[in-house]
Tab-separated table of C-alpha atoms in Angstrom:
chain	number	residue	atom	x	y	z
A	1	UNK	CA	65.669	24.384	-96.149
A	2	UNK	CA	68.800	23.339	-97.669
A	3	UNK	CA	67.630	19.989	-98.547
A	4	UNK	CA	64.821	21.487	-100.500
A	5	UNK	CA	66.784	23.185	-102.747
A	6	UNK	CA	69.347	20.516	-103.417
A	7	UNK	CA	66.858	17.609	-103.957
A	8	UNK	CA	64.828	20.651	-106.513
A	9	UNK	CA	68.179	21.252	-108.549
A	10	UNK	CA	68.566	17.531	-109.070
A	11	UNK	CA	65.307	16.977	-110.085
A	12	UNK	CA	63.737	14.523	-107.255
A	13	UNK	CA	60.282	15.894	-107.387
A	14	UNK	CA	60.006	16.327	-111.193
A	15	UNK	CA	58.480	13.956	-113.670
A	16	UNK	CA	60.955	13.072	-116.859
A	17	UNK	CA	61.876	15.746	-118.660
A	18	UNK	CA	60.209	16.601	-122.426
A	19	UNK	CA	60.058	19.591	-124.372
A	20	UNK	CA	57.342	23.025	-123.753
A	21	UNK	CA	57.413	26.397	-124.678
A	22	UNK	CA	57.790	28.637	-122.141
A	23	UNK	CA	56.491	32.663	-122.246
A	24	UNK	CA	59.112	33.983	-120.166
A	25	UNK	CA	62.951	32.522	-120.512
A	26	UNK	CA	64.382	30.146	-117.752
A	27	UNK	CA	67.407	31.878	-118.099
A	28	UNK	CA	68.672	34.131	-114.520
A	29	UNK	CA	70.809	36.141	-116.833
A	30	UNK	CA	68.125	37.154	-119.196
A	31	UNK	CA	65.893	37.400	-116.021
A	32	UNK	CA	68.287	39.454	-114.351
A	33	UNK	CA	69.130	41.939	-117.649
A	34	UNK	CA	64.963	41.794	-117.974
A	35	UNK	CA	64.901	43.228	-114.652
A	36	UNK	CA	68.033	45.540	-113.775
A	37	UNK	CA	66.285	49.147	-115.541
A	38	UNK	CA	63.109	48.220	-113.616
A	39	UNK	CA	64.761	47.747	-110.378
A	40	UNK	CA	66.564	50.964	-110.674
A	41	UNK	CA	63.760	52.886	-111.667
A	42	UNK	CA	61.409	51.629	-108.690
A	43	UNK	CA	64.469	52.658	-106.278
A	44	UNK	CA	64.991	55.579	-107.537
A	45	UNK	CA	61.187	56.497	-107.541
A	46	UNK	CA	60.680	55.471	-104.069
A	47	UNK	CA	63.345	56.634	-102.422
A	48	UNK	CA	62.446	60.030	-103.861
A	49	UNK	CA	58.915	59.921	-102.989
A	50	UNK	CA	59.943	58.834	-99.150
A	51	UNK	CA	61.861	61.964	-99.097
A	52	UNK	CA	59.723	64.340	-100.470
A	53	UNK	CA	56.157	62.972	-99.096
A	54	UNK	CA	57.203	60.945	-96.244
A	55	UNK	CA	53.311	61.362	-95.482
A	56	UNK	CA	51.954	59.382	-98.795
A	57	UNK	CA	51.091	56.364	-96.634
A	58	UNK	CA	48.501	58.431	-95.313
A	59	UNK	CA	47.126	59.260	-98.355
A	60	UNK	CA	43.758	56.486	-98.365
A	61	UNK	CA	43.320	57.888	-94.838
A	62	UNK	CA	43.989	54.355	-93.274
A	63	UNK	CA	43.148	53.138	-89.891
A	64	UNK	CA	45.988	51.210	-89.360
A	65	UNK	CA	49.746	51.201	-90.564
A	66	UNK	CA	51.198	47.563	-90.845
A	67	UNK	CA	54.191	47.658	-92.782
A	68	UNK	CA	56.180	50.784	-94.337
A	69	UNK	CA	59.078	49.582	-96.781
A	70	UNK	CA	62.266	50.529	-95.926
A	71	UNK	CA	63.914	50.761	-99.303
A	72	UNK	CA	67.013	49.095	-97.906
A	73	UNK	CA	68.075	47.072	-101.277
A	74	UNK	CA	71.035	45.420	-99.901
A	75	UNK	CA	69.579	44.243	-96.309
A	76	UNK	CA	65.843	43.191	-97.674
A	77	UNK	CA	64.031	43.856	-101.154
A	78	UNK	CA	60.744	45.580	-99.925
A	79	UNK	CA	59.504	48.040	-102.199
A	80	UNK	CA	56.938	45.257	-103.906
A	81	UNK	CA	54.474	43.847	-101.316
A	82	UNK	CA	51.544	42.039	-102.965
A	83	UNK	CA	49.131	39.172	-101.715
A	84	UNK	CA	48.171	40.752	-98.459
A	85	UNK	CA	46.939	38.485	-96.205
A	86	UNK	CA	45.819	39.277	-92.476
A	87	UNK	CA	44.524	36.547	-90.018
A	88	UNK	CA	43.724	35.475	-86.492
A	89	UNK	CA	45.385	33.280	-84.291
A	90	UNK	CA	43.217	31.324	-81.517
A	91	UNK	CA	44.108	33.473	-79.245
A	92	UNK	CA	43.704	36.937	-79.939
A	93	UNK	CA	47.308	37.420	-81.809
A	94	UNK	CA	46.774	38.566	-85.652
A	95	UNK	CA	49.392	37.851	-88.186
A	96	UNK	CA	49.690	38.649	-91.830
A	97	UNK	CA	51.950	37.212	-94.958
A	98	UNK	CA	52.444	38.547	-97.906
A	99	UNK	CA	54.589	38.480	-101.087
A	100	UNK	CA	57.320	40.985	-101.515
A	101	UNK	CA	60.397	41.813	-103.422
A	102	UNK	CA	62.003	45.198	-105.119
A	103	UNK	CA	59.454	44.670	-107.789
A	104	UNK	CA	57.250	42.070	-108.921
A	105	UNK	CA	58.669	39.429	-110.505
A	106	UNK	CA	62.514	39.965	-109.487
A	107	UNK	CA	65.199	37.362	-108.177
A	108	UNK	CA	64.294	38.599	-104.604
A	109	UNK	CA	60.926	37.875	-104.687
A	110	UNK	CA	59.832	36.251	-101.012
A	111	UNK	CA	56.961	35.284	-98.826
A	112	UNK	CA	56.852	37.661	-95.516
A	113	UNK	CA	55.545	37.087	-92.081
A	114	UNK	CA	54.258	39.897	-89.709
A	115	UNK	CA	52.262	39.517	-86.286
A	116	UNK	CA	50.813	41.851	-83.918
A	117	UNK	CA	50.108	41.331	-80.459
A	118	UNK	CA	47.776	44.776	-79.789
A	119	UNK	CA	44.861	43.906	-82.173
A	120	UNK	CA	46.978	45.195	-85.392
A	121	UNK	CA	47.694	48.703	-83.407
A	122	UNK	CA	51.763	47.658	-83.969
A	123	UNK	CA	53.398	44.853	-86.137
A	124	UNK	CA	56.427	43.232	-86.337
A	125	UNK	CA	58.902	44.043	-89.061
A	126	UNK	CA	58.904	41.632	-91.873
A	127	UNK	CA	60.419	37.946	-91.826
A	128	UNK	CA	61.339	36.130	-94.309
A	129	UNK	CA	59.574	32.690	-94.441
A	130	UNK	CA	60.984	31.433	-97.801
A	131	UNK	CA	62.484	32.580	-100.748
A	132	UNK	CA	65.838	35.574	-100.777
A	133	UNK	CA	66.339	38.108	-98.708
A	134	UNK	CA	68.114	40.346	-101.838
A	135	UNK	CA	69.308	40.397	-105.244
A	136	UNK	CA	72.444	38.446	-104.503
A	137	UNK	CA	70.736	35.794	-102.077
A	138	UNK	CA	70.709	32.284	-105.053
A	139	UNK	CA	67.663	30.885	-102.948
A	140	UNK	CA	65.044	30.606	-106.083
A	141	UNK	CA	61.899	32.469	-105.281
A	142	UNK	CA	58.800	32.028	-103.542
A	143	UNK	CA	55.836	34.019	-104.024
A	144	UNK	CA	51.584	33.658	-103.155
A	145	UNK	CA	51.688	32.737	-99.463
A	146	UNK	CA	48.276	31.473	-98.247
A	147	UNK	CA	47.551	31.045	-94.420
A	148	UNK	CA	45.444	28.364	-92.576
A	149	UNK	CA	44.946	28.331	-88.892
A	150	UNK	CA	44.373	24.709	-87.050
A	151	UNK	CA	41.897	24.686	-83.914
A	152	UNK	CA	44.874	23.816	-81.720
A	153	UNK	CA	46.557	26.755	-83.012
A	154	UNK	CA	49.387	25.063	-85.638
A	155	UNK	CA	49.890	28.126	-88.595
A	156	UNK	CA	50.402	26.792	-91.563
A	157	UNK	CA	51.959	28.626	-94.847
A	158	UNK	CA	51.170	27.141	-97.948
A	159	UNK	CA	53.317	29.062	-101.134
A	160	UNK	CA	54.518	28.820	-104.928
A	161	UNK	CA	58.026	27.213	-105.197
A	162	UNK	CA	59.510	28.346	-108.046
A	163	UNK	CA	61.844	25.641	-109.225
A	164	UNK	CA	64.895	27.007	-111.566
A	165	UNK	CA	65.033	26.617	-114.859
A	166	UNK	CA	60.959	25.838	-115.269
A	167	UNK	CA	58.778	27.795	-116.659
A	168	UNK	CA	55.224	27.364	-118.354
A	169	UNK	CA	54.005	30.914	-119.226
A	170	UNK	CA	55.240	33.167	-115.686
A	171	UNK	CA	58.040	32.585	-113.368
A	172	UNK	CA	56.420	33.679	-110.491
A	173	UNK	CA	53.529	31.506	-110.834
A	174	UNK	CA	54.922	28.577	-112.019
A	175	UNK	CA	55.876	26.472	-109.256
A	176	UNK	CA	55.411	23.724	-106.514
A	177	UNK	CA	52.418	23.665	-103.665
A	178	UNK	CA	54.860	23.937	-100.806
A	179	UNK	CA	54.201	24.569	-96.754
A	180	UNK	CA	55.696	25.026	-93.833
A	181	UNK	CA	53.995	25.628	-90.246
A	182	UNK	CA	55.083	26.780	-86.921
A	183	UNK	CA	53.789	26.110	-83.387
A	184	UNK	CA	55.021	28.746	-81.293
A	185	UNK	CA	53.245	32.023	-82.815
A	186	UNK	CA	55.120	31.894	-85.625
A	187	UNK	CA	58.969	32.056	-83.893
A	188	UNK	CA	59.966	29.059	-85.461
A	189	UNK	CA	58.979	26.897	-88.324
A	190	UNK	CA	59.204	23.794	-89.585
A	191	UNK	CA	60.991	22.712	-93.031
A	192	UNK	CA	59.418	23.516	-95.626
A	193	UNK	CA	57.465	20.190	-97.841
A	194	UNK	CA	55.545	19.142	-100.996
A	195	UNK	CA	52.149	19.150	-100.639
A	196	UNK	CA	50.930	16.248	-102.580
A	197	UNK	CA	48.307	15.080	-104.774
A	198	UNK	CA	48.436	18.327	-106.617
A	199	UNK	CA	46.763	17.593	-110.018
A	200	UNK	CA	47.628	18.187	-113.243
A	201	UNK	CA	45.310	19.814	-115.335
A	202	UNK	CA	44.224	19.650	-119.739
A	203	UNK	CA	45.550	23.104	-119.038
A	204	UNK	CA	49.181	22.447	-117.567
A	205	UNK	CA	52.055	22.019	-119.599
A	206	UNK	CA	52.435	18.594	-122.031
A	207	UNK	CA	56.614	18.425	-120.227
A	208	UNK	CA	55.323	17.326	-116.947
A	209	UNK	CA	58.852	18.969	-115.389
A	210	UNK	CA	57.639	21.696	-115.556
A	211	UNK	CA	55.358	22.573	-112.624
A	212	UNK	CA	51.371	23.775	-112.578
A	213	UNK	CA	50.983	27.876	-113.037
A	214	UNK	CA	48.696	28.727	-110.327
A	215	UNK	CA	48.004	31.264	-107.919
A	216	UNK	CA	45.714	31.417	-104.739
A	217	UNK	CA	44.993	34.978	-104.242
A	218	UNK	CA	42.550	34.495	-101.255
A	219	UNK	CA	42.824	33.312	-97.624
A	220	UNK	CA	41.493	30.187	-97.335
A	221	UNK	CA	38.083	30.050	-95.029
A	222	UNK	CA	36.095	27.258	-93.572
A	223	UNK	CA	33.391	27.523	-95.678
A	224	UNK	CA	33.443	23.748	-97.033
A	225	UNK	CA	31.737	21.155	-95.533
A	226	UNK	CA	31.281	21.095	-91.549
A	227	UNK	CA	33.623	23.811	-91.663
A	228	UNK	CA	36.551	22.755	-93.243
A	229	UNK	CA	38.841	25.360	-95.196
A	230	UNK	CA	37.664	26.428	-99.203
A	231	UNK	CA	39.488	28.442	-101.587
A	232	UNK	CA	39.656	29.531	-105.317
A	233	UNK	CA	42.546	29.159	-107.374
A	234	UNK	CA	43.583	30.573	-111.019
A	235	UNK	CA	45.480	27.966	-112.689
A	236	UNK	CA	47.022	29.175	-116.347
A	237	UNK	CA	47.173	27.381	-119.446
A	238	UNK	CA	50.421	26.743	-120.635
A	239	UNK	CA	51.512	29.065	-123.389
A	240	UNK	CA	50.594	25.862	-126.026
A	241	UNK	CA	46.999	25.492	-125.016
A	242	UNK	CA	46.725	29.671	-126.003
A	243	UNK	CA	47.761	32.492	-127.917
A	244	UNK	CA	46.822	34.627	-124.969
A	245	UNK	CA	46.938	34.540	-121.112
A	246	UNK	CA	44.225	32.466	-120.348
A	247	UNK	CA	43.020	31.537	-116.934
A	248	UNK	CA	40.520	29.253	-115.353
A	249	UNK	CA	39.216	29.174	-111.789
A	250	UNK	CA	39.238	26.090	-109.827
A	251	UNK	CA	38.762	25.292	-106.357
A	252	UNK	CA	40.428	23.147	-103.268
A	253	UNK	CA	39.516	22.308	-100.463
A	254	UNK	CA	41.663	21.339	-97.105
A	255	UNK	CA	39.841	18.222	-95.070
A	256	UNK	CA	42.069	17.948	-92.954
A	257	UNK	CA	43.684	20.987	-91.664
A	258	UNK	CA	42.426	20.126	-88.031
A	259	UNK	CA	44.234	16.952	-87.770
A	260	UNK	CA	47.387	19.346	-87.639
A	261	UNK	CA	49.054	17.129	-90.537
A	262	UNK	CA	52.799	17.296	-91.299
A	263	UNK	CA	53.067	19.983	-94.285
A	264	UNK	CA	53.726	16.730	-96.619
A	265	UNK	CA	50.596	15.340	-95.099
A	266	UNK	CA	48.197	17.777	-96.254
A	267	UNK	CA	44.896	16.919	-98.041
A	268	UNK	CA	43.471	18.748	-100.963
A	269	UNK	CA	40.411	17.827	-102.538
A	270	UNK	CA	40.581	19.782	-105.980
A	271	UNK	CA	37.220	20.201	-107.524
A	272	UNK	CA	35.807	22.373	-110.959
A	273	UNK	CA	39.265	21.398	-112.582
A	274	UNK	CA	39.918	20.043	-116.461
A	275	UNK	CA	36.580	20.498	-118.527
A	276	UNK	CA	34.924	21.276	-115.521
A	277	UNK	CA	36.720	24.442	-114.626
A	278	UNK	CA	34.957	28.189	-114.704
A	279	UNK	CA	35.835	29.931	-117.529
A	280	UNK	CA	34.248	32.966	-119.253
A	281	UNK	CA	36.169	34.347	-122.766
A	282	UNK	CA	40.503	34.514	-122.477
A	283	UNK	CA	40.449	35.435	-118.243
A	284	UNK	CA	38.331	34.019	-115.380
A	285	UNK	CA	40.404	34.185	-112.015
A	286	UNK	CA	41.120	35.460	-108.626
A	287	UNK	CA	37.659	34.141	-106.776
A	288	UNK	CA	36.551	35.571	-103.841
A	289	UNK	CA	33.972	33.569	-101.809
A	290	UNK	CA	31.318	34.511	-99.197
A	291	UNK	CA	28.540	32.712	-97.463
A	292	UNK	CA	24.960	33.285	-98.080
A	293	UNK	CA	22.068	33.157	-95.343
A	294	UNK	CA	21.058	30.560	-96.920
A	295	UNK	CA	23.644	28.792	-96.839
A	296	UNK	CA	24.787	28.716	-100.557
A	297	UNK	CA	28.271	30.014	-101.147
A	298	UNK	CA	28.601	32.981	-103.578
A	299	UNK	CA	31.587	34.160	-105.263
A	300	UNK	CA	33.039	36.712	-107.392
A	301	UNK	CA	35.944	36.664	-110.326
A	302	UNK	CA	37.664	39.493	-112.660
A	303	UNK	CA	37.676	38.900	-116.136
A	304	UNK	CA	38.863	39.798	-119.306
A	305	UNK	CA	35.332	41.192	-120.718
A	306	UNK	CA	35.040	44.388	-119.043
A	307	UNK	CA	32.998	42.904	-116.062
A	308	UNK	CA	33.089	40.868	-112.737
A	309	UNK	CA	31.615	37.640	-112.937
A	310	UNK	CA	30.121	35.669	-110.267
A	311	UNK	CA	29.018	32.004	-109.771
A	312	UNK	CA	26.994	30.232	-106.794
A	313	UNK	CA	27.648	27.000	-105.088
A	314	UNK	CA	24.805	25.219	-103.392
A	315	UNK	CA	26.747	21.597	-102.308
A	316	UNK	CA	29.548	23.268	-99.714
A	317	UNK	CA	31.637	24.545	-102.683
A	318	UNK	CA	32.246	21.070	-104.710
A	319	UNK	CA	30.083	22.079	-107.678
A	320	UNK	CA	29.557	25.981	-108.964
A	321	UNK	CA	27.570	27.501	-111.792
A	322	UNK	CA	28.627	28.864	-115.024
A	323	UNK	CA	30.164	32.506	-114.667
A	324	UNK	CA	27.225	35.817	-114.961
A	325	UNK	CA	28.267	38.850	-115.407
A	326	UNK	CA	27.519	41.024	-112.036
A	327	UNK	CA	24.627	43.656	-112.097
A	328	UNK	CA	23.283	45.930	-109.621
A	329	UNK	CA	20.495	43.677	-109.386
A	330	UNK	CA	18.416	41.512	-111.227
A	331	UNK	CA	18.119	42.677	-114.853
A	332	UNK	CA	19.591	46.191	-113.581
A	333	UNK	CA	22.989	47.565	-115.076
A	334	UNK	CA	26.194	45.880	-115.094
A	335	UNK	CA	29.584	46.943	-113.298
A	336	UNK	CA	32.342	47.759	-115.449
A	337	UNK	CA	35.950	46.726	-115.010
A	338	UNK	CA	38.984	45.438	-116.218
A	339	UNK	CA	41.642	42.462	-115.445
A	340	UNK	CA	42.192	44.201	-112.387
A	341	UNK	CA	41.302	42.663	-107.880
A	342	UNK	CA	37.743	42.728	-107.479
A	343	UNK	CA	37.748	41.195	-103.581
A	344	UNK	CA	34.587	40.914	-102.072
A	345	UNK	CA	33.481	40.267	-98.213
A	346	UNK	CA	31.138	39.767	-95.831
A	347	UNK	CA	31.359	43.125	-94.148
A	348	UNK	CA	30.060	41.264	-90.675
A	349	UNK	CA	32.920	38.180	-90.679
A	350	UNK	CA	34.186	36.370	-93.470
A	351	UNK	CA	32.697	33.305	-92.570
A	352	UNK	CA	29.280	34.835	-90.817
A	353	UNK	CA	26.818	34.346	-94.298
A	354	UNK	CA	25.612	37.665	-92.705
A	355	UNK	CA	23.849	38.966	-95.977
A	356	UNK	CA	26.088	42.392	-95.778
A	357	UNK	CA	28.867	42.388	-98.710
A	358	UNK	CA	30.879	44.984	-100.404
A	359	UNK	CA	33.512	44.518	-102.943
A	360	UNK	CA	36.138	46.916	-104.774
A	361	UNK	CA	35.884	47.941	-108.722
A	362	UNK	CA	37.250	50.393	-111.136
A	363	UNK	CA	33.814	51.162	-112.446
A	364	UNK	CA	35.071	52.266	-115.943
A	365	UNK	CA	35.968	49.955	-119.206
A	366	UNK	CA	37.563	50.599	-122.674
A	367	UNK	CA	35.697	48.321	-124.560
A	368	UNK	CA	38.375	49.776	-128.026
A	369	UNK	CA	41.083	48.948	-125.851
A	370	UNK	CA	42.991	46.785	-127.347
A	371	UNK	CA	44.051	44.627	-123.544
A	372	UNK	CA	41.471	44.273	-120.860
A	373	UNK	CA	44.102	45.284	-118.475
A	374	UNK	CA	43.496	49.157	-118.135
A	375	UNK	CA	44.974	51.237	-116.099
A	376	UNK	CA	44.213	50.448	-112.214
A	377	UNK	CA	42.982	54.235	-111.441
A	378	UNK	CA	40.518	54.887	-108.741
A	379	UNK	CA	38.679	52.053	-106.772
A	380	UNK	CA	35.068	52.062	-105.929
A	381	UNK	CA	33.313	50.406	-103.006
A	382	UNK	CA	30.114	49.136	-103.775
A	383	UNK	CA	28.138	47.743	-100.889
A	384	UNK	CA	25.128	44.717	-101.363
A	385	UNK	CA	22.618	42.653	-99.807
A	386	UNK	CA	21.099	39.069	-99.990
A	387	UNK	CA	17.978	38.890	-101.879
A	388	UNK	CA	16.198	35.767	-101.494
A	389	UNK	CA	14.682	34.256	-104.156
A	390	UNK	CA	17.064	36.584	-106.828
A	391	UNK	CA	18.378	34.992	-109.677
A	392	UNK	CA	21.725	36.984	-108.546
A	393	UNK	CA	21.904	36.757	-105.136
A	394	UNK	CA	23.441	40.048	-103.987
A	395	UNK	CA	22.270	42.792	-105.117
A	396	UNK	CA	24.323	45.879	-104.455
A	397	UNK	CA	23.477	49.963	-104.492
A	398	UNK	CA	23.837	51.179	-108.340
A	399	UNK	CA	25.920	53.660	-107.163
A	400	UNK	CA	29.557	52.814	-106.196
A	401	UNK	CA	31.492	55.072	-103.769
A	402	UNK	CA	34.769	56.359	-104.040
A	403	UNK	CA	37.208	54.002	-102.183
A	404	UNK	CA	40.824	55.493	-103.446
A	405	UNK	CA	40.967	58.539	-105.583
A	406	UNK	CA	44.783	57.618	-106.851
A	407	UNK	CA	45.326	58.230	-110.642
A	408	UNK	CA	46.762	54.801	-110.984
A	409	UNK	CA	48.805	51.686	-109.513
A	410	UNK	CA	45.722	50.690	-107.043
A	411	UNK	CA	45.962	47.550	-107.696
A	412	UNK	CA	44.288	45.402	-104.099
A	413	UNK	CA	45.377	42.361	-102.580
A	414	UNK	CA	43.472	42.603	-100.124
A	415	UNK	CA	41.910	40.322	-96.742
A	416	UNK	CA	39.499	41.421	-93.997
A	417	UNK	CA	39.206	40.544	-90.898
A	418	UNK	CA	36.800	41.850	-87.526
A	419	UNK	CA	38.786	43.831	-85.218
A	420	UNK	CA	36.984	44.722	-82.318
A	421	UNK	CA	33.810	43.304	-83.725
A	422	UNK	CA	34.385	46.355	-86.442
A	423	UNK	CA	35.303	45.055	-90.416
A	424	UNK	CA	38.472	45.687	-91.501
A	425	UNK	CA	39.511	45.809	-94.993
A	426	UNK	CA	43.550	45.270	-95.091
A	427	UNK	CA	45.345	46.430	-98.512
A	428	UNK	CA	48.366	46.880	-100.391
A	429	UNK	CA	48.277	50.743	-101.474
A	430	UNK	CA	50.074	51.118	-104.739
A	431	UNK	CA	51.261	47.281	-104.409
A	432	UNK	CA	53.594	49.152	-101.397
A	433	UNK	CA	52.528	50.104	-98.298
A	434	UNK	CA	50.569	47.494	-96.264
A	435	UNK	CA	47.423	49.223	-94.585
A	436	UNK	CA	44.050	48.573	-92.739
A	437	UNK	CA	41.323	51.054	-93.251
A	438	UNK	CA	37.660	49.944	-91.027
A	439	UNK	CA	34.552	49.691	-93.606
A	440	UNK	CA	31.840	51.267	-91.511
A	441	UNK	CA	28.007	51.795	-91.931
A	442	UNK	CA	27.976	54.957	-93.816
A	443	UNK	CA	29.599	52.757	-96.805
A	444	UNK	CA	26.134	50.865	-96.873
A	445	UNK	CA	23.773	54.170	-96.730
A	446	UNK	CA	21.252	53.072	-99.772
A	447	UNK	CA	21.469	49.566	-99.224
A	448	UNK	CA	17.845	48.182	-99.055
């Protein structure tokens, strides 16, 4: 780990140095100063609301309780815990990883590692895979951890490295491809290496020091072709390309994941990237992808213009169509919702193409607001079916359901997975506690 951080400060892995404007300053004193009001603030809130409603984890009703935060500054900064992602081993153990820190964005922020060994009943207390532990740990951050799964079992971690000093628009997005894996259920891992052969973009940064912004917000599934691993990825232009933060969705894919490569060793076969990338108005990010019956991939992406978009792939994910705003159905109404997680899954296995989906919005949009990020108030689930021969694929009931009543803060990071044979929808309530709720059949009553 060491060597990592000495051959970043010196510069090994970075291209020579030129000149870019960066939104946020490089600076850990300004960072820190930035930060120190909103760290108090979120400890003193917390801490409050443990004492006097010890019970609030309780309050989306969920099924199962992975991860409570502690609130212990000093031994581990836990109070932000974002990007969660739950997954299966090959043999029956589940593990999750997430991104976590006092708030977002801090000098603690980390990538954390849970398992459970009773079908998610129990979990392990969070460990720290890379990144600091607190506030006065000088290990740069690490945030966005992504799992794959090998068939012979290797778990790989794939995360943003920030390196110091470079920024394009966001620290915490602005970094390195980096992994790590472990062989042994997740007890030990190895060191943690470049992944190479990650491109650079018409939308990175002209100072080619200064690392890719990107974020994959999904779990990787084998969805590509002959059921290799597929994700989406937001990359963000560099604050010169734009006067706002604008995003594009791309895609990679992972050939050889099975091969259980060393973590420099990794293949990634980027694809809709440059001129080719999905875009629709300032934002198009965060994908979500599920299999048709057909065999088509579908998937889903928040934007900036008070809707979801979605796009269809009929070539195993290399090639996707331009961005359509989501409706009910063909030539029905539209779904309203702002920059906010719009996941969406097959509610029978993510990689089943089982023709059952549901997906989270806010269902409301200020369309005088001046910013398309609203406040994150109460989620809806709506719940769809594959129509074939649609222009839009899915179609889903014109009615969405009440997910989360919270006023605010619900802002879902979420991953599913089948426990039991039963679908299970894991989130981040409030961006704090880490929870599992089961999405059963009275959430598709209507669905024809």
């Amino acid at each position: 780990m060491k060597k990592l951080w000495i051959n970043l400060l010196l510069g090994a892995f970075l291209l020579p140095v030129g000149v870019s404007q960066a939104q946020q300053s490089a600076n850990v004193d300004q960072w820190r100063a930035e930060y120190q009001k909103r760290i108090e603030s979120t400890l003193a809130w917390r801490k409050k609301q443990q004492a006097e409603n010890p019970n609030d984890y309780l309050f989306s009703k969920p099924d199962f309780v992975v991860y409570r935060p502690e609130i212990k500054e000093e031994v581990l900064g836990d109070c932000y815990n974002d990007h969660f992602q739950v997954f299966d081993g090959i043999d029956g153990t589940m593990y999750a990883v997430d991104c976590q820190a006092t708030c977002e964005g801090a000098l603690d922020q980390h990538v954390a590692f849970y398992r459970s060994d009773n079908n998610g009943k129990t979990w392990s207390k969070p460990k720290v895979l890379a990144g600091p532990k607190t506030m006065n740990d000088e290990t740069p951050i690490a945030s966005w951890g992504f799992p794959l799964v090998s068939k012979s079992g290797r778990i790989y971690v794939i995360y943003n490295q920030y390196v110091p000093g470079k920024v394009s628009t966001n620290r915490q997005h602005t970094g390195l491809m980096t992994a790590i894996y472990s062989d042994d259920k997740g007890e030990t891992w190895s060191e943690p290496k470049l992944v190479p052969n990650v491109p650079r973009t018409n939308n990175d940064a002209s100072d080619a020091s200064i690392p890719p912004e990107w974020v994959v917000w999904q779990r990787p599934l084998r969805l590509g072709k002959d059921g290799t691993y597929l994700v989406g990825v937001t990359r963000y232009a560099a604050p010169e390309h734009h006067h706002k933060y604008r995003t594009v969705t791309e895609f990679i894919h992972f050939p050889n994941i099975d091969d259980d490569p060393e973590a420099d060793e990794i293949e990634l076969n980027w694809v809709m990237t440059d001129d080719d990338c999905l875009h629709t108005g300032v934002h198009c990010e965060e994908p979500g992808i599920v299999k048709l019956p057909d065999g088509r991939l579908f998937a889903l992406m928040r934007t900036g213009t008070g809707y979801p978009c979605w796009t269809v792939s009929s070539d195993d994910g290399i090639t996707w169509s331009k961005p359509e705003k989501l409706l009910d159905r063909d030539g029905g109404k539209p779904f309203l919702h702002p920059v906010s997680p719009c996941p969406m899954y097959d509610w029978k296995g993510c990689e089943a193409g089982s023709g059952y989906y549901f997906a989270l919005i806010h269902n409301k949009f200020d369309f005088n607001a001046k910013s398309p990020w609203q406040n994150r108030g109460p989620l809806y689930l709506i719940a769809g079916k594959y129509q074939p021969n649609a222009h839009q694929p899915v179609w889903f009931t014109a009615e969405p359901k009440l997910f989360i009543e919270r006023p605010g803060n619900n802002s879902f990071y979420t991953s599913c997975t089948q426990v039991d044979g039963k679908c299970v929808l894991w989130y981040n309530d409030q961006k704090f506690y880490l929870l599992g709720k089961y999405i059963g059949p009275e959430w598709f009553e209507g669905v024809e």
